[in-house]
Coordinates of C-alpha atoms and ligand atoms in Angstrom, one line a residue:
X15 CA -15.8 32.4 9.4
X16 CA -16.0 29.8 12.2
X17 CA -19.1 28.1 13.7
X18 CA -18.6 30.0 16.9
X19 CA -19.4 33.3 15.1
X20 CA -22.8 32.0 14.1
X21 CA -24.3 32.4 17.6
X22 CA -24.5 28.7 18.4
X23 CA -24.3 27.4 21.9
X24 CA -21.4 25.6 23.5
X25 CA -23.2 22.2 23.4
X26 CA -23.7 22.5 19.7
X27 CA -20.2 23.8 18.9
X28 CA -18.8 20.9 20.8
X29 CA -20.8 18.4 18.7
X30 CA -19.9 20.2 15.5
X31 CA -16.2 20.1 16.4
X32 CA -16.4 16.4 17.1
X33 CA -17.6 16.0 13.5
X34 CA -14.4 17.7 12.4
X35 CA -16.1 20.6 10.8
X36 CA -14.3 23.8 11.1
X37 CA -15.9 26.1 8.6
X38 CA -19.6 26.5 8.0
X39 CA -20.7 25.9 4.4
X40 CA -22.4 28.8 2.6
X41 CA -25.9 27.6 3.4
X42 CA -25.0 27.2 7.0
X43 CA -23.5 30.7 7.2
X44 CA -26.7 32.1 5.8
X45 CA -29.4 30.0 7.3
X46 CA -28.2 29.6 10.9
X47 CA -28.3 33.2 12.0
X48 CA -31.7 33.8 10.3
X49 CA -33.3 30.7 11.8
X50 CA -31.9 31.7 15.2
X51 CA -33.6 35.1 14.7
X52 CA -36.9 33.2 14.6
X53 CA -37.7 34.0 11.0
X54 CA -39.3 31.7 8.4
X55 CA -36.9 30.6 5.7
X56 CA -37.2 29.6 2.1
X57 CA -33.9 28.0 1.2
X58 CA -32.7 26.9 -2.2
X59 CA -30.0 24.4 -1.5
X60 CA -29.4 21.1 -3.1
X61 CA -28.1 18.0 -1.3
X62 CA -24.4 18.1 -0.5
X63 CA -24.4 21.7 0.5
X64 CA -24.5 21.0 4.2
X65 CA -28.2 22.0 4.4
X66 CA -29.1 19.4 7.0
X67 CA -26.7 20.9 9.6
X68 CA -27.9 24.2 8.3
X69 CA -31.3 23.6 9.8
X70 CA -30.6 21.0 12.5
X71 CA -28.1 23.2 14.4
X72 CA -30.3 26.3 14.8
X73 CA -33.4 24.1 15.4
X74 CA -31.8 22.5 18.3
X75 CA -30.7 25.8 19.7
X76 CA -34.2 27.3 19.3
X77 CA -35.6 24.3 21.1
X78 CA -33.2 24.8 24.0
X79 CA -33.9 28.6 24.1
X80 CA -37.6 28.1 24.6
X81 CA -37.8 25.4 27.2
X82 CA -40.5 22.8 27.0
X83 CA -43.5 22.9 29.3
X84 CA -43.4 20.7 32.4
X85 CA -44.4 17.1 32.2
X86 CA -44.0 14.5 29.4
X87 CA -42.2 15.6 26.3
X88 CA -44.5 16.9 23.6
X89 CA -43.6 16.9 20.0
X90 CA -42.3 20.4 19.3
X91 CA -40.5 20.1 16.0
X92 CA -41.5 18.2 12.9
X93 CA -39.2 17.6 10.0
X94 CA -40.9 16.1 6.9
X95 CA -38.8 14.4 4.2
X96 CA -39.8 12.6 1.0
X97 CA -38.0 9.4 1.6
X98 CA -37.1 6.9 4.3
X99 CA -33.4 7.3 3.7
X100 CA -33.5 11.0 4.0
X101 CA -35.6 10.8 7.2
X102 CA -33.0 8.4 8.6
X103 CA -30.2 10.7 7.6
X104 CA -31.8 13.8 9.2
X105 CA -32.5 11.7 12.3
X106 CA -28.9 10.8 12.5
X107 CA -27.9 14.5 12.2
X108 CA -30.2 15.5 15.0
X109 CA -28.7 12.8 17.2
X110 CA -25.2 13.8 16.3
X111 CA -25.6 17.5 16.8
X112 CA -27.9 17.2 19.7
X113 CA -25.6 14.9 21.6
X114 CA -25.1 17.3 24.4
X115 CA -28.7 18.5 24.6
X116 CA -31.5 16.8 26.4
X117 CA -33.9 16.4 23.5
X118 CA -35.4 13.1 22.3
X119 CA -35.9 12.6 18.7
X120 CA -37.3 9.8 16.6
X121 CA -37.7 8.9 12.9
X122 CA -40.9 7.7 11.5
X123 CA -41.5 6.1 8.1
X124 CA -43.4 3.4 6.4
X125 CA -42.2 0.0 5.3
X126 CA -41.3 -1.1 8.8
X127 CA -43.5 -2.1 11.8
X128 CA -45.6 0.7 13.4
X129 CA -45.5 -0.8 16.9
X130 CA -42.0 0.2 17.9
X131 CA -42.7 3.7 16.6
X132 CA -45.9 3.9 18.8
X133 CA -43.9 2.7 21.8
X134 CA -41.2 5.4 21.2
X135 CA -43.8 8.1 20.8
X136 CA -45.6 7.0 24.0
X137 CA -42.4 7.5 25.9
X138 CA -42.4 11.1 24.7
X139 CA -40.2 12.8 22.0
X140 CA -39.4 16.4 21.3
X141 CA -38.5 16.1 17.6
X142 CA -40.1 13.9 15.0
X143 CA -38.6 13.3 11.5
X144 CA -41.1 11.6 9.2
X145 CA -42.3 10.8 5.8
X146 CA -45.8 12.1 5.3
X147 CA -47.8 8.9 4.9
X148 CA -46.7 7.1 8.0
X149 CA -47.0 10.4 10.0
X150 CA -50.6 10.6 9.1
X151 CA -51.1 7.0 10.0
X152 CA -50.0 7.9 13.5
X153 CA -52.2 10.9 13.6
X154 CA -55.2 8.8 12.6
X155 CA -54.4 6.2 15.2
X156 CA -54.0 9.0 17.7
X157 CA -50.5 7.9 18.6
X158 CA -49.1 11.3 17.6
X159 CA -50.3 14.7 18.6
X160 CA -49.2 17.6 16.3
X161 CA -50.9 20.3 18.2
X162 CA -47.8 21.5 20.0
X163 CA -45.5 21.9 17.0
X164 CA -43.4 25.0 17.2
X165 CA -41.1 24.3 14.3
X166 CA -41.9 22.8 10.9
X167 CA -39.2 21.9 8.4
X168 CA -39.9 20.6 4.9
X169 CA -36.8 19.1 3.6
X170 CA -36.4 18.5 -0.2
X171 CA -39.8 19.9 -0.7
X172 CA -39.6 19.7 -4.5
X173 CA -39.1 16.0 -4.2
X174 CA -42.1 15.7 -1.9
X175 CA -44.3 17.4 -4.5
X176 CA -42.8 15.3 -7.3
X177 CA -43.8 12.2 -5.3
X178 CA -47.4 13.4 -5.0
X179 CA -47.3 14.2 -1.3
X180 CA -49.0 17.5 -1.6
X181 CA -52.4 16.3 -0.3
X182 CA -50.7 14.7 2.7
X183 CA -48.7 17.9 3.3
X184 CA -51.9 20.0 3.3
X185 CA -53.5 17.6 5.7
X186 CA -50.5 17.8 8.0
X187 CA -50.4 21.6 7.8
X188 CA -54.1 21.7 8.9
X189 CA -53.2 19.8 12.1
X190 CA -50.5 22.2 13.2
X191 CA -50.9 25.2 15.5
X192 CA -50.9 28.5 13.6
X193 CA -48.0 30.1 15.5
X194 CA -44.8 28.4 14.5
X195 CA -41.5 28.8 12.7
X196 CA -41.4 27.3 9.2
X197 CA -38.4 26.3 7.1
X198 CA -38.7 25.1 3.6
X199 CA -35.7 23.6 1.8
X200 CA -35.8 22.7 -1.9
X201 CA -33.2 22.1 -4.6
X202 CA -35.5 23.6 -7.3
X203 CA -38.2 26.2 -7.4
X204 CA -41.2 25.2 -9.5
X205 CA -44.5 27.1 -9.5
X206 CA -45.8 24.4 -7.2
X207 CA -43.1 25.0 -4.7
X208 CA -43.7 28.8 -4.8
X209 CA -47.4 28.1 -4.1
X210 CA -46.6 25.9 -1.2
X211 CA -44.1 28.4 0.1
X212 CA -46.8 31.1 -0.1
X213 CA -49.3 29.0 1.9
X214 CA -46.8 27.8 4.5
X215 CA -44.3 30.6 5.1
X216 CA -44.7 33.9 7.0
X217 CA -42.6 36.7 5.3
X218 CA -39.8 34.3 4.7
X219 CA -36.2 35.2 4.2
X220 CA -35.0 33.7 0.9
X221 CA -31.6 32.0 1.0
X222 CA -30.0 30.5 -2.1
X223 CA -26.6 29.0 -2.3
X224 CA -26.0 27.3 -5.6
X225 CA -27.7 28.9 -8.6
X226 CA -31.1 27.4 -9.3
X227 CA -31.0 24.2 -11.2
X228 CA -27.3 24.4 -11.8
X229 CA -25.0 21.6 -10.7
X230 CA -22.3 22.1 -8.2
X231 CA -19.0 23.5 -9.5
X232 CA -16.9 21.0 -7.7
X233 CA -18.3 18.2 -9.8
X234 CA -16.5 17.2 -13.0
X235 CA -19.1 16.1 -15.5
X236 CA -18.5 14.0 -18.5
X237 CA -20.5 12.2 -21.2
X238 CA -19.3 8.9 -22.6
X239 CA -21.1 8.2 -25.8
X240 CA -21.7 4.4 -26.1
X241 CA -24.0 2.0 -27.8
X242 CA -27.1 1.0 -25.9
X243 CA -26.1 -2.7 -25.6
X244 CA -22.5 -1.9 -24.5
X245 CA -23.2 0.2 -21.5
X246 CA -22.6 -2.6 -19.0
X247 CA -19.3 -3.6 -20.6
X248 CA -18.2 0.1 -20.6
X249 CA -19.1 0.5 -16.9
X250 CA -17.2 -2.6 -15.9
X251 CA -14.2 -1.3 -18.0
X252 CA -14.3 2.1 -16.3
X253 CA -14.6 0.6 -12.8
X254 CA -11.7 -1.8 -13.4
X255 CA -9.4 0.6 -15.3
X256 CA -10.0 3.4 -12.8
X257 CA -9.7 1.0 -9.9
X258 CA -12.8 2.7 -8.4
X259 CA -13.5 1.6 -4.9
X260 CA -16.9 3.2 -4.5
X261 CA -19.3 4.2 -7.2
X262 CA -23.0 5.0 -7.1
X263 CA -24.7 4.1 -10.4
X264 CA -28.2 5.3 -11.4
X265 CA -30.6 3.4 -13.5
X266 CA -34.0 4.5 -14.7
X267 CA -36.0 1.6 -13.4
X268 CA -36.0 -0.9 -10.5
X269 CA -35.8 -3.8 -12.9
X270 CA -32.8 -2.2 -14.6
X271 CA -31.1 -1.7 -11.2
X272 CA -31.5 -5.4 -10.3
X273 CA -30.3 -6.5 -13.7
X274 CA -27.2 -4.3 -13.7
X275 CA -26.2 -5.3 -10.2
X276 CA -26.4 -9.0 -11.1
X277 CA -24.4 -8.4 -14.3
X278 CA -21.7 -6.6 -12.5
X279 CA -21.4 -9.4 -10.0
X280 CA -20.9 -11.7 -13.0
X281 CA -18.1 -9.5 -14.1
X282 CA -16.5 -10.0 -10.7
X283 CA -17.4 -6.5 -9.4
X284 CA -19.3 -6.5 -6.0
X285 CA -22.6 -4.7 -6.4
X286 CA -26.0 -4.3 -4.8
X287 CA -29.2 -2.6 -5.9
X288 CA -31.4 -0.4 -3.9
X289 CA -34.9 0.7 -4.9
X290 CA -38.4 1.1 -3.6
X291 CA -39.3 -2.5 -4.1
X292 CA -36.7 -3.6 -1.6
X293 CA -37.6 -3.9 2.0
X294 CA -36.3 -1.2 4.3
X295 CA -33.9 -3.7 5.9
X296 CA -32.5 -4.8 2.6
X297 CA -32.0 -1.1 1.6
X298 CA -30.3 -0.3 4.9
X299 CA -28.1 -3.4 4.7
X300 CA -27.0 -2.6 1.1
X301 CA -26.2 1.0 2.1
X302 CA -24.2 -0.2 5.1
X303 CA -22.2 -2.6 3.0
X304 CA -21.5 0.1 0.5
X305 CA -20.4 2.5 3.1
X306 CA -18.0 -0.1 4.7
X307 CA -16.5 -0.9 1.4
X308 CA -18.0 -4.4 1.4
X309 CA -19.4 -3.7 -2.1
X310 CA -18.0 -1.4 -4.7
X311 CA -21.0 -0.5 -6.7
X312 CA -24.4 0.6 -5.4
X313 CA -27.0 0.6 -8.2
X314 CA -29.9 2.9 -7.4
X315 CA -33.0 4.4 -8.8
X316 CA -33.6 8.1 -8.3
X317 CA -36.0 7.8 -5.3
X318 CA -33.9 5.2 -3.4
X319 CA -30.8 7.4 -3.8
X320 CA -32.4 10.4 -2.2
X321 CA -31.0 11.0 1.2
X322 CA -28.1 8.7 0.7
X323 CA -25.3 10.4 2.5
X324 CA -21.8 9.1 1.9
X325 CA -18.9 11.3 2.7
X326 CA -16.6 11.9 -0.2
X327 CA -18.4 9.7 -2.7
X328 CA -15.9 10.1 -5.6
X329 CA -17.9 8.7 -8.5
X330 CA -21.4 8.9 -9.7
X331 CA -22.4 7.2 -13.0
X332 CA -25.6 7.7 -14.9
X333 CA -26.0 4.4 -16.5
X334 CA -29.1 5.9 -18.1
X335 CA -30.0 9.5 -18.2
X336 CA -33.1 10.4 -16.1
X337 CA -36.3 11.4 -17.8
X338 CA -36.6 14.5 -15.7
X339 CA -33.7 16.9 -16.1
X340 CA -33.8 18.0 -12.5
X341 CA -33.0 14.4 -11.4
X342 CA -29.7 14.7 -13.2
X343 CA -28.8 17.6 -10.8
X344 CA -30.0 15.6 -7.8
X345 CA -28.1 12.5 -8.9
X346 CA -24.7 14.2 -9.5
X347 CA -25.2 16.0 -6.2
X348 CA -24.3 12.7 -4.6
X349 CA -20.7 13.4 -5.4
X350 CA -18.5 16.5 -4.8
X351 CA -20.2 16.9 -1.4
X352 CA -19.3 19.7 0.9
X353 CA -16.4 20.9 -1.1
X354 CA -14.9 17.6 -2.1
X355 CA -14.0 16.9 -5.7
X356 CA -16.3 14.6 -7.5
X357 CA -16.8 13.0 -10.8
X358 CA -20.1 12.4 -12.6
X359 CA -20.1 10.3 -15.7
X360 CA -23.0 9.6 -17.9
X361 CA -23.2 6.7 -20.4
X362 CA -25.3 8.1 -23.2
X363 CA -26.6 6.1 -26.1
X364 CA -28.3 7.3 -29.3
X365 CA -31.8 7.0 -27.7
X366 CA -30.9 9.6 -25.1
X367 CA -29.9 12.6 -27.2
X368 CA -33.1 14.5 -26.4
X369 CA -32.7 13.9 -22.6
X370 CA -29.1 15.1 -22.8
X371 CA -30.2 18.3 -24.6
X372 CA -32.8 19.0 -21.9
X373 CA -30.2 18.5 -19.2
X374 CA -27.7 20.8 -20.8
X375 CA -30.4 23.4 -21.2
X376 CA -31.3 23.1 -17.5
X377 CA -27.7 23.4 -16.3
X378 CA -27.0 26.0 -18.9
X379 CA -23.9 24.5 -20.3
X380 CA -22.8 21.7 -22.5
X381 CA -21.3 18.6 -20.8
X382 CA -18.0 17.6 -22.4
X383 CA -18.2 14.4 -24.5
X384 CA -15.3 11.9 -24.2
X385 CA -15.2 8.8 -26.3
X386 CA -13.7 5.8 -24.6
X387 CA -11.2 3.8 -26.7
X388 CA -12.8 0.6 -27.9
X389 CA -16.4 1.9 -27.1
X390 CA -17.0 4.4 -30.0
X391 CA -20.7 4.2 -30.9
X392 CA -21.6 2.4 -34.1
X393 CA -23.2 5.2 -36.3
X394 CA -25.5 2.7 -38.0
X395 CA -27.5 2.1 -34.8
X396 CA -30.7 4.1 -34.9
X397 CA -32.4 5.7 -32.0
X398 CA -35.3 3.7 -30.3
X399 CA -38.0 5.0 -28.0
X400 CA -37.0 4.7 -24.3
X401 CA -38.9 2.1 -22.5
X402 CA -40.4 3.3 -19.3
X403 CA -42.1 0.5 -17.6
X404 CA -43.8 3.0 -15.4
X405 CA -46.2 4.2 -18.0
X406 CA -48.9 1.6 -17.3
X407 CA -48.5 2.2 -13.5
X408 CA -49.2 5.8 -13.7
X409 CA -52.2 5.3 -15.9
X410 CA -53.6 2.7 -13.5
X411 CA -53.0 4.9 -10.5
X412 CA -54.6 8.0 -12.0
X413 CA -51.4 9.8 -12.7
X414 CA -50.6 12.9 -10.7
X415 CA -48.5 15.9 -11.5
X416 CA -45.4 15.7 -13.7
X417 CA -46.4 12.6 -15.5
X418 CA -43.0 11.9 -17.0
X419 CA -41.7 10.5 -13.8
X420 CA -40.3 7.0 -13.7
X421 CA -41.6 3.9 -12.2
X422 CA -39.7 4.3 -9.0
X423 CA -41.6 7.4 -8.2
X424 CA -44.9 5.8 -8.7
X425 CA -44.0 3.0 -6.4
X426 CA -42.9 5.2 -3.5
X427 CA -44.8 8.4 -4.0
X428 CA -47.6 8.2 -6.4
X429 CA -49.4 5.8 -4.2
X430 CA -50.5 8.9 -2.4
X431 CA -52.5 9.9 -5.5
X432 CA -54.6 6.9 -5.7
X433 CA -58.3 7.5 -5.3
X434 CA -58.8 7.5 -1.6
X435 CA -62.2 6.0 -0.8
X436 CA -60.7 4.7 2.4
X437 CA -57.7 6.8 3.2
X438 CA -56.5 4.9 6.2
X439 CA -56.4 1.7 4.2
X440 CA -54.4 3.2 1.5
X441 CA -51.9 4.5 3.9
X442 CA -51.4 1.3 5.6
X443 CA -50.9 -0.2 2.2
X444 CA -47.9 2.1 1.9
X445 CA -46.6 1.0 5.2
X446 CA -46.7 -2.6 3.9
X447 CA -45.3 -2.0 0.5
X448 CA -45.2 -5.5 -0.7
X449 CA -48.9 -5.9 -0.5
X450 CA -49.9 -3.2 -2.9
X451 CA -50.5 -4.2 -6.5
X452 CA -48.3 -1.5 -8.1
X453 CA -45.4 -2.3 -5.9
X454 CA -45.1 -5.6 -7.5
X455 CA -44.9 -4.2 -11.0
Ligands
LIG517 P1 -26.1 17.7 3.3 O1 -26.1 18.7 2.2 O2 -26.8 18.2 4.5 O3 -26.7 16.3 2.9 O4 -24.6 17.5 3.8 C1 -23.6 17.0 2.9 C2 -22.4 16.5 3.7 O5 -21.6 17.5 4.2 C3 -22.7 15.6 4.8 O6 -21.9 14.4 4.7 C4 -22.2 16.4 6.0 O7 -21.8 15.6 7.1 C5 -21.1 17.3 5.5 N1 -21.0 18.6 6.1 C6 -22.0 19.3 6.6 N2 -21.5 20.5 7.1 C7 -20.2 20.5 6.9 C8 -19.2 21.4 7.2 N3 -19.4 22.6 7.7 N4 -17.9 21.1 6.8 C9 -17.7 19.9 6.2 N5 -18.6 19.0 5.9 C10 -19.9 19.3 6.3

């Protein structure tokens, strides 16, 4: 099947062709015709499936089919994403695919100045891609009017809930006109997601591409058992031996990401860390350096890595297994994208046996264990409890759902769960991340 059989307009087909895409991915094949038929959609698709084009293309077409009212552009479509990176990536997709269409779009997130965003909104935009907190800031400051929204898309909805955005989402929903088309994309379907879908969607069509909570078939997964203290040494060894040019490495904490990136640099391997404590410009710069091949290793925490879109990322390494099994699926989804082969390696020490079992249960298969010569674990080393520096944060902040999240989540998302005696204050806190107490932790 080709894109032209999906009912897309010439302007869109031309933009798709320029990207070099010839065949729609399974999610695109299914979602595009349904969205064009004006139906609500509940889509189970993890990152790497081509989901962004799966909703962006038909959204643009729907917008062009129902022409805007005369006068200044009103915001007609809203895409909500959990993270800044994902918002930026969706924004780029809209610009790419909408190249030959007259729509204006903008991306709105915290951690950067609000003024330029206000100026852009003043000039009039048709499509807004936003993270929930900063969006509500604009609504409160009356710099954004959501009363003309015709299309609402929640991207990576499971992650938004994990990050404690449910209250903000409810607030946003209350501001939207009743009559609109809704699309909800989520990699996993918890009960909370089902509840949100019930509230939000109108007789939705369910689309699912990969089986729930299973990892993409094109990704080769391997466990390398190793001692806790020898992980960094093993990672350097693998990078050097394999002559890897580009590898995304996950750590559990922000501190761990910084430390590992510094250690790799000492080993002569160019590296940078990205996480929620870094400024937006530092994150953007690190990502750009990584994409250009200026650095070989990008060390990231789970949240920071969401939305990172790098074509054909060949290697993903779990330096530490995530506390939440679903995060494993999200992490390894960064490789093997859109049909390319990918390799996901996990360096697992004796402390992480339980985490590994949980992951294997989730993906419904054992992951092959391969011992690396010279790195066989010392059987006399006993398991120790895993240190999650986040624990104290969560307790201070009043927790939220799914309490076993790591510190990264509390820094970017759980701030939404703080007691809100003055809600606008707490949102502007988020937009100036360095000033909040828990950001410093
Ligand atoms: P996504 O799941 O939306 O994050 O997309 C994953 C990657 O697949 C992105 O790098 C897209 O540019 C790419 N992609 C999207 N659609 C196609 C397609 N039909 N053919 C090849 N690559 C695609």
